[in-house]
Coordinates of C-alpha atoms in Angstrom, one line a residue:
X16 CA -10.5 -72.3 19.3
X17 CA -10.8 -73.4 16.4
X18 CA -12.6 -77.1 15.6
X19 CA -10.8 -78.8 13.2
X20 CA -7.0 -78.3 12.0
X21 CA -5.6 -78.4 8.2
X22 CA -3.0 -81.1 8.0
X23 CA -2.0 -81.5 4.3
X24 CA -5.5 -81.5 1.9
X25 CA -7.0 -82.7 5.5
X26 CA -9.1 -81.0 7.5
X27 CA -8.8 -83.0 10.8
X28 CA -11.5 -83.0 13.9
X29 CA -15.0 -83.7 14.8
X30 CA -17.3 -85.0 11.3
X31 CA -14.4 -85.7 9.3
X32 CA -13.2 -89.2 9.4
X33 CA -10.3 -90.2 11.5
X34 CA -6.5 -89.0 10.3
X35 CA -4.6 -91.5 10.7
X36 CA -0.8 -91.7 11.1
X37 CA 2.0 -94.7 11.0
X38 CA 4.7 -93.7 13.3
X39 CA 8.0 -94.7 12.2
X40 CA 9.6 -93.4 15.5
X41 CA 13.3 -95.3 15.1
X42 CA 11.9 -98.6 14.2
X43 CA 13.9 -97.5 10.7
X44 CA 17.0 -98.4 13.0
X45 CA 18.5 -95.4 11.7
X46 CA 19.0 -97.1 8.0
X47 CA 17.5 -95.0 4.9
X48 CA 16.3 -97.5 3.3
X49 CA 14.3 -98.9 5.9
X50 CA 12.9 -95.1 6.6
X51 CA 11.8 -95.2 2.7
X52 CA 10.1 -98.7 2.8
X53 CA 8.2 -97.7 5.8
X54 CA 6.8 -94.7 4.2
X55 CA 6.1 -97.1 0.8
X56 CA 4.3 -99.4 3.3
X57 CA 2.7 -96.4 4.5
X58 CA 0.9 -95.3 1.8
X59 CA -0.2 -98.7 0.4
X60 CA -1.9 -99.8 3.6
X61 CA -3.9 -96.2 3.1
X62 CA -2.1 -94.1 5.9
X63 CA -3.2 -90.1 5.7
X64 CA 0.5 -89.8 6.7
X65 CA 3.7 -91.3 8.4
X66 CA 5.6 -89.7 11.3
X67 CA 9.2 -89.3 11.8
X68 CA 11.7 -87.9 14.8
X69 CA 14.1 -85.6 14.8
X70 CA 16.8 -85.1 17.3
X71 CA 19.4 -82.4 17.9
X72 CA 21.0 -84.4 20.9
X73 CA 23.4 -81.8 22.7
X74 CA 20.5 -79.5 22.4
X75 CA 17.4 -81.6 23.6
X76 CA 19.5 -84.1 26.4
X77 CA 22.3 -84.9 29.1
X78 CA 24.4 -87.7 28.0
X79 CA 23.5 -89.5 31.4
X80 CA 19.7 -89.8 31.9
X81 CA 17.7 -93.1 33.3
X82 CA 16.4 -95.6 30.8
X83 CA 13.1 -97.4 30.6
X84 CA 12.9 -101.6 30.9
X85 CA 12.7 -101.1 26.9
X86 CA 15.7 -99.4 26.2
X87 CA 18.5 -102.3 25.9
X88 CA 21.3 -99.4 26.2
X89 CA 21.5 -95.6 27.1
X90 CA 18.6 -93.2 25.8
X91 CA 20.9 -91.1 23.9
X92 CA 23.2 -93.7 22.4
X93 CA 20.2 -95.4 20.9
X94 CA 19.2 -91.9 19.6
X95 CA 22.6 -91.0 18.6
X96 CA 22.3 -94.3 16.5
X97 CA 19.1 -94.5 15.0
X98 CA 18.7 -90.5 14.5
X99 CA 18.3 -89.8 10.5
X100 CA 20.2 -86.7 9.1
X101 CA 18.5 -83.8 7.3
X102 CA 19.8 -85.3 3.8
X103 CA 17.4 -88.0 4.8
X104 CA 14.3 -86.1 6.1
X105 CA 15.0 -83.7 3.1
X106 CA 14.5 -87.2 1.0
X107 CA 11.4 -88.4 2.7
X108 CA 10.1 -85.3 2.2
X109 CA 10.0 -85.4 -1.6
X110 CA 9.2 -89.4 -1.5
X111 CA 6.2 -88.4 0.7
X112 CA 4.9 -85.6 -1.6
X113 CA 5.5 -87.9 -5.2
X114 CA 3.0 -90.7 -3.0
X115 CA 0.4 -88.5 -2.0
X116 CA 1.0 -89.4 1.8
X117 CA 2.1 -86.4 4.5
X118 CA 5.3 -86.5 6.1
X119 CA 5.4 -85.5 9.5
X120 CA 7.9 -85.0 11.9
X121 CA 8.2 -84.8 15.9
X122 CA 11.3 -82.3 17.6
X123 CA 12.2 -82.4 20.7
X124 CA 14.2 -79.0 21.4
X125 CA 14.3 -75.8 19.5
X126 CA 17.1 -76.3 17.4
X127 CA 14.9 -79.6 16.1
X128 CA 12.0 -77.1 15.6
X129 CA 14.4 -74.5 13.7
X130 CA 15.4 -77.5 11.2
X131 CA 11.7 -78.7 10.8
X132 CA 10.7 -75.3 9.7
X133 CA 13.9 -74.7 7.2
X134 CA 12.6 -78.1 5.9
X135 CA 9.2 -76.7 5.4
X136 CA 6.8 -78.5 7.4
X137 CA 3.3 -77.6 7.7
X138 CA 2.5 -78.9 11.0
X139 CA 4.1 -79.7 13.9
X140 CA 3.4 -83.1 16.1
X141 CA 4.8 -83.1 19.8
X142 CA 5.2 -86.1 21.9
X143 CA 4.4 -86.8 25.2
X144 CA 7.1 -85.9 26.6
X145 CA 7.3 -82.5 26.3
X146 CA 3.7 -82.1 27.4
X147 CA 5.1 -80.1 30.5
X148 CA 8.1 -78.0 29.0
X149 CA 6.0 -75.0 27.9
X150 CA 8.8 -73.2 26.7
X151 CA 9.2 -75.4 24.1
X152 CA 5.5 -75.8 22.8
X153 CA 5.0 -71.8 22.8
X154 CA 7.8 -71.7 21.1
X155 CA 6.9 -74.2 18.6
X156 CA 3.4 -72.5 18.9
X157 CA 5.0 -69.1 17.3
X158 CA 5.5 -70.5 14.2
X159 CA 2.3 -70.3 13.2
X160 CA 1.3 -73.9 11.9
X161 CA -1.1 -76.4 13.3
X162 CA -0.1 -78.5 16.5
X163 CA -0.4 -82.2 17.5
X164 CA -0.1 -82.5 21.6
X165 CA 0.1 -85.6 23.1
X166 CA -0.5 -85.8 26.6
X167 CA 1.1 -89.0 27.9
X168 CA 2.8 -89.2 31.3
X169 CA 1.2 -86.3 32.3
X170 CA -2.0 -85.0 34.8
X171 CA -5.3 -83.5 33.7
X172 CA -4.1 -80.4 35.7
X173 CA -0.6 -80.6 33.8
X174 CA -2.5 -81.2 30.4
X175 CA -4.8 -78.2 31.2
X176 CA -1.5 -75.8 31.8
X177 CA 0.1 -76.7 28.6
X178 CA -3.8 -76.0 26.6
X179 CA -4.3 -72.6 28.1
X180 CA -0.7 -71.7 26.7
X181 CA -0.9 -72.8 23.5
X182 CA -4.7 -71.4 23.4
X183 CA -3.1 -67.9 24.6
X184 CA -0.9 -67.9 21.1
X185 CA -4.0 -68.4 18.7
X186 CA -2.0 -71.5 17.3
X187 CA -4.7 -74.3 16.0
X188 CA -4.3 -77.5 18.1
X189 CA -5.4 -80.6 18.8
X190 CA -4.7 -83.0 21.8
X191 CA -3.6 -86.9 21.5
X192 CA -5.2 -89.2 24.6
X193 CA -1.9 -91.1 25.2
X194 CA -0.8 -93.6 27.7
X195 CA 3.2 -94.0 27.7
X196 CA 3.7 -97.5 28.9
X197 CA 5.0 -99.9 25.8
X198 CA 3.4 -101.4 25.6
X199 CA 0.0 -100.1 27.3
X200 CA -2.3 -102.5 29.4
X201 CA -5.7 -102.2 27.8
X202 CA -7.2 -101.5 31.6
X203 CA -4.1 -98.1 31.1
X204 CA -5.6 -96.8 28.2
X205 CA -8.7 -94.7 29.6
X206 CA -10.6 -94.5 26.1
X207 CA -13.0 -92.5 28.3
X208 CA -10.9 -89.4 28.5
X209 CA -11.5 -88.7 24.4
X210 CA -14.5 -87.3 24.7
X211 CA -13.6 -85.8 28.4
X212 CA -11.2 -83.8 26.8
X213 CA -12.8 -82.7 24.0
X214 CA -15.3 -81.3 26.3
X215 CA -13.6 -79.8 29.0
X216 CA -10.4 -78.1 26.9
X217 CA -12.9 -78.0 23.9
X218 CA -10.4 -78.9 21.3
X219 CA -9.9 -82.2 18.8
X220 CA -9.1 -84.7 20.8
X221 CA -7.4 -87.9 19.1
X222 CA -5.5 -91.2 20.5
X223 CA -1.8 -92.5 20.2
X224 CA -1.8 -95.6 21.0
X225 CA 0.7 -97.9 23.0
X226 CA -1.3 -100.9 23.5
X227 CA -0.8 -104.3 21.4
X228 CA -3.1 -104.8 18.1
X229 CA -5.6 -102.5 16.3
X230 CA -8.6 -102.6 19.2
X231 CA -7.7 -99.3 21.4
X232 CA -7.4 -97.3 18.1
X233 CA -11.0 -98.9 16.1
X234 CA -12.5 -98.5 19.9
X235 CA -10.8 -94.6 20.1
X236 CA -12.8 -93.6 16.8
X237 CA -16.2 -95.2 18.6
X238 CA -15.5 -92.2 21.3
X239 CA -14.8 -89.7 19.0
X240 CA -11.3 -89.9 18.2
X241 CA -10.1 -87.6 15.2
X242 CA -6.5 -88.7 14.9
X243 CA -5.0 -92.0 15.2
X244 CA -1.7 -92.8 15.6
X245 CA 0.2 -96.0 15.5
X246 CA 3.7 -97.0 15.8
X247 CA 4.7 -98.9 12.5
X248 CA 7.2 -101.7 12.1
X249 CA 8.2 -104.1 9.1
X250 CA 9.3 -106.7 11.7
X251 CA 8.3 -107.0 15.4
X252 CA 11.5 -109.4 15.8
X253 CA 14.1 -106.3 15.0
X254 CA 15.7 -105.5 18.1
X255 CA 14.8 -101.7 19.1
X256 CA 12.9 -100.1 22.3
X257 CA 9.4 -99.9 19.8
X258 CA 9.0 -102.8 17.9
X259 CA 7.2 -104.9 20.3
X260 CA 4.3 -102.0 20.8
X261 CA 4.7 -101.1 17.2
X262 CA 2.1 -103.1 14.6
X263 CA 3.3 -104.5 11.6
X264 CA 1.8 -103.8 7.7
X265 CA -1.0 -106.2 7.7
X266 CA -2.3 -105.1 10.7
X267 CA -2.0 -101.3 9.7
X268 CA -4.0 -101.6 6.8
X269 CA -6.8 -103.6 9.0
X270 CA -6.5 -100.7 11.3
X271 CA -6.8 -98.1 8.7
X272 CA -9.9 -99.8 7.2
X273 CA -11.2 -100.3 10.9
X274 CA -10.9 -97.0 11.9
X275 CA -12.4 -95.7 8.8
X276 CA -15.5 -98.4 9.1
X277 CA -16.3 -97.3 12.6
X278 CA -16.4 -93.7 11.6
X279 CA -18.8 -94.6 9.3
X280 CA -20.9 -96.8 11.6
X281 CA -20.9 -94.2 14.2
X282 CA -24.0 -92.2 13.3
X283 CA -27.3 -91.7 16.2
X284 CA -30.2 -91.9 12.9
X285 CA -32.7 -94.0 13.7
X286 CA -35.4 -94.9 11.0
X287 CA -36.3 -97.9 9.0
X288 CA -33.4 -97.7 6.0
X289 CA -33.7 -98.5 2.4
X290 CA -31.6 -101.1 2.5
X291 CA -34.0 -103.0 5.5
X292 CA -37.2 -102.5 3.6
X293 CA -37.2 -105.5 1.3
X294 CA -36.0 -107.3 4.6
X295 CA -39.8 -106.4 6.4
X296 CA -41.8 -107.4 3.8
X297 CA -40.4 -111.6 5.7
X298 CA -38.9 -110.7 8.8
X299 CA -41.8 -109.6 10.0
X300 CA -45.1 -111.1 11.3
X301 CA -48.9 -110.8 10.7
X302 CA -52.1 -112.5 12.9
X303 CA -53.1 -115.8 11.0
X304 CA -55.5 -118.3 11.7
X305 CA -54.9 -121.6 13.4
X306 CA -57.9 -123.1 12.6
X307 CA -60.9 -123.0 10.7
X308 CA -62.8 -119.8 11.9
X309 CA -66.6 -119.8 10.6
X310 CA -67.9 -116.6 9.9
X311 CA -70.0 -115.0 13.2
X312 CA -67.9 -117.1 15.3
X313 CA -66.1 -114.9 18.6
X314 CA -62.3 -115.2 17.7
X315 CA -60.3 -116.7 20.8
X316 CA -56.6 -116.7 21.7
X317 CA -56.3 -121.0 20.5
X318 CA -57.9 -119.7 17.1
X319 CA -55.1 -116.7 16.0
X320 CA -51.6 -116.7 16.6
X321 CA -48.7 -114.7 14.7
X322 CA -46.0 -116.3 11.9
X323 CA -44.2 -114.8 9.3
X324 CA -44.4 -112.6 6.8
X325 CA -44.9 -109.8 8.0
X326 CA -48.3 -107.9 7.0
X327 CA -49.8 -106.8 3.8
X328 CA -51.9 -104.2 2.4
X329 CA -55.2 -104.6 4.9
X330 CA -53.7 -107.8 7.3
X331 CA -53.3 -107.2 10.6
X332 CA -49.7 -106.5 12.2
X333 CA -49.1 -109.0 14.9
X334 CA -48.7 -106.6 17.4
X335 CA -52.7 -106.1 16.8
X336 CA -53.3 -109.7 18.0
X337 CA -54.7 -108.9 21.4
X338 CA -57.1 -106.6 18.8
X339 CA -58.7 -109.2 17.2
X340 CA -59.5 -111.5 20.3
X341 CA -62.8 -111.7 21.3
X342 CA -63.3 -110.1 18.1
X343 CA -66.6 -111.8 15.8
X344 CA -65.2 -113.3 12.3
X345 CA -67.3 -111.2 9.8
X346 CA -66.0 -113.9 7.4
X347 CA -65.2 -117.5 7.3
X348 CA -61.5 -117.9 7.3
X349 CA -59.5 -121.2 6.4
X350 CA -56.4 -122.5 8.7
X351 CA -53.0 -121.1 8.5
X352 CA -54.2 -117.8 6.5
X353 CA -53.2 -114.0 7.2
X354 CA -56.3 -112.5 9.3
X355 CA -57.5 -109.2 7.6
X356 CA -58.7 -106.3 9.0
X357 CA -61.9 -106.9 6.7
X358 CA -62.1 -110.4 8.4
X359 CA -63.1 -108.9 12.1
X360 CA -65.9 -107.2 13.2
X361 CA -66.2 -104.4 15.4

């Protein structure tokens, strides 16, 4: 399996820095405009891309089917309402490509699959929620393009069913550590399976993330976290199942530049860098005198102790002081001066 997957002008996975997408799920309340102003919002707060749904209702759900405590009325009537038509996807499309930022775009049955790939995409996210229908992700799988699994709801047994099928098509993947509680508890979110799964299924392995604010996703990219995604909202007051696990702009450019920052800052190097040198020449400390030290005289601890700065050419370190104890001054040295090695005998 492959390490990395192309999304766009991206290569995405393990030394590259994180990918990070705004998911518009329906916080566009089904309104156009409001789809087009997210993706704007998008792009200027430095998103890689922005995520979009797609639903073919009679094809992916029975009218009657249980809501969760965030739904204020039946799952498929807020679908039904809030579902954007392929005029509109075909639109964000092109608004997408004249900004520079990917469109991307979940389904949720085949028929949603079949209009995704008359539309063109280039790679295909799936949601948590069809973790367990494997007829739907080898399906999706046969097409070819790159994959986005997320593996909310769902066992590390169940997760490990659906990776040995899509494995068994040759179809690039990676895997999204997801909790689906909106939103998540932070003692839900398990940051600690991102770098179990990459090991054990030995694929990318990113986060999308339920929980309030920024710090799952900037702690997700500390564990190795590829991908990021984060569900977007222009106003946490609009009524809607997502808005109140959604962030809104401000905080998605703070998390793109967090993310991206902890990338950075999450090397293993250890050396003394350019930029500290000028720093040890003060920071540091030396041996000096305390006292007057005639020459011939045995040095004792109440005659040396160490201040700053640190050593030059030919002084002594301070972690050399036990060195010069009981040491014989082989010159006379004044109070509150750097001890040099030339100072000491023996």
């Amino acid at each position: 399996m492959t390490e990395t997957i192309q999304i766009g002008d991206r290569q995405v996975g393990e030394g590259f820095p994180p990918y990070i997408v705004a998911e518009a799920c329906i916080n566009h309340q089904g309104d156009p405009e409001l789809a087009r102003k997210m993706v704007y919002m998008a792009h200027a707060m430095g998103c890689d891309s922005i995520k979009f749904q797609i639903h073919v209702l009679e094809d992916e759900m029975l009218r009657e089917a249980p809501q969760s405590d965030n739904f204020e009325e039946p799952l498929y009537d807020t679908l039904d309402k809030t579902n954007l038509s392929l005029d509109v996807h075909k639109e964000l499309i092109e608004l997408c490509e004249s900004l520079g930022i990917q469109y991307l775009c979940t389904p949720f049955s085949k028929a949603g699959v079949d209009l995704l790939v008359d539309l063109g995409v280039s790679v295909f996210k799936v949601g948590s929620g069809e973790l367990t229908n494997i007829p739907l992700q080898k399906y999706i799988a046969s097409k070819g393009k790159p994959m986005i699994i997320s593996t909310g709801m769902a066992t590390e047994d169940e997760i490990a069913e659906t990776v040995d099928a899509v494995k068994a098509t040759g179809t690039p993947f990676i895997l999204t550590h997801c909790v689906s509680a909106y939103p998540t508890p932070y003692h839900r979110v398990n940051l600690g399976n991102i770098p179990k799964y990459r090991e054990r299924f030995g694929v990318p392995v990113g986060l999308s993330d339920h929980s309030v604010g920024i710090y799952t996703s900037l702690g997700a990219v500390a564990h190795g976290a590829c991908f990021i995604e984060k569900h977007l909202t222009l106003d946490r007051s609009m009524p809607g199942p997502d808005h109140q696990s959604s962030i809104e702009p401000y905080e998605l450019g703070e998390l793109v530049k967090g993310c991206r920052a902890v990338f950075e800052a999450n090397g293993s190097d250890r050396q003394i860098f350019p930029e500290e040198r000028e720093i040890v020449a003060w920071a540091r400390e030396c041996v000096v005198t305390e006292k007057d030290i005639a020459a011939g005289t045995v040095i004792t601890a109440d005659m040396v102790t160490v201040k700053r700065p640190s050593p030059g050419p030919g002084a002594v370190p301070a972690k050399h002081l036990d060195d010069v104890i009981g040491k014989t001054a082989a010159t006379a040295m004044s109070a509150d001066r750097q001890v040099m090695w030339s100072d000491i005998e023996g």
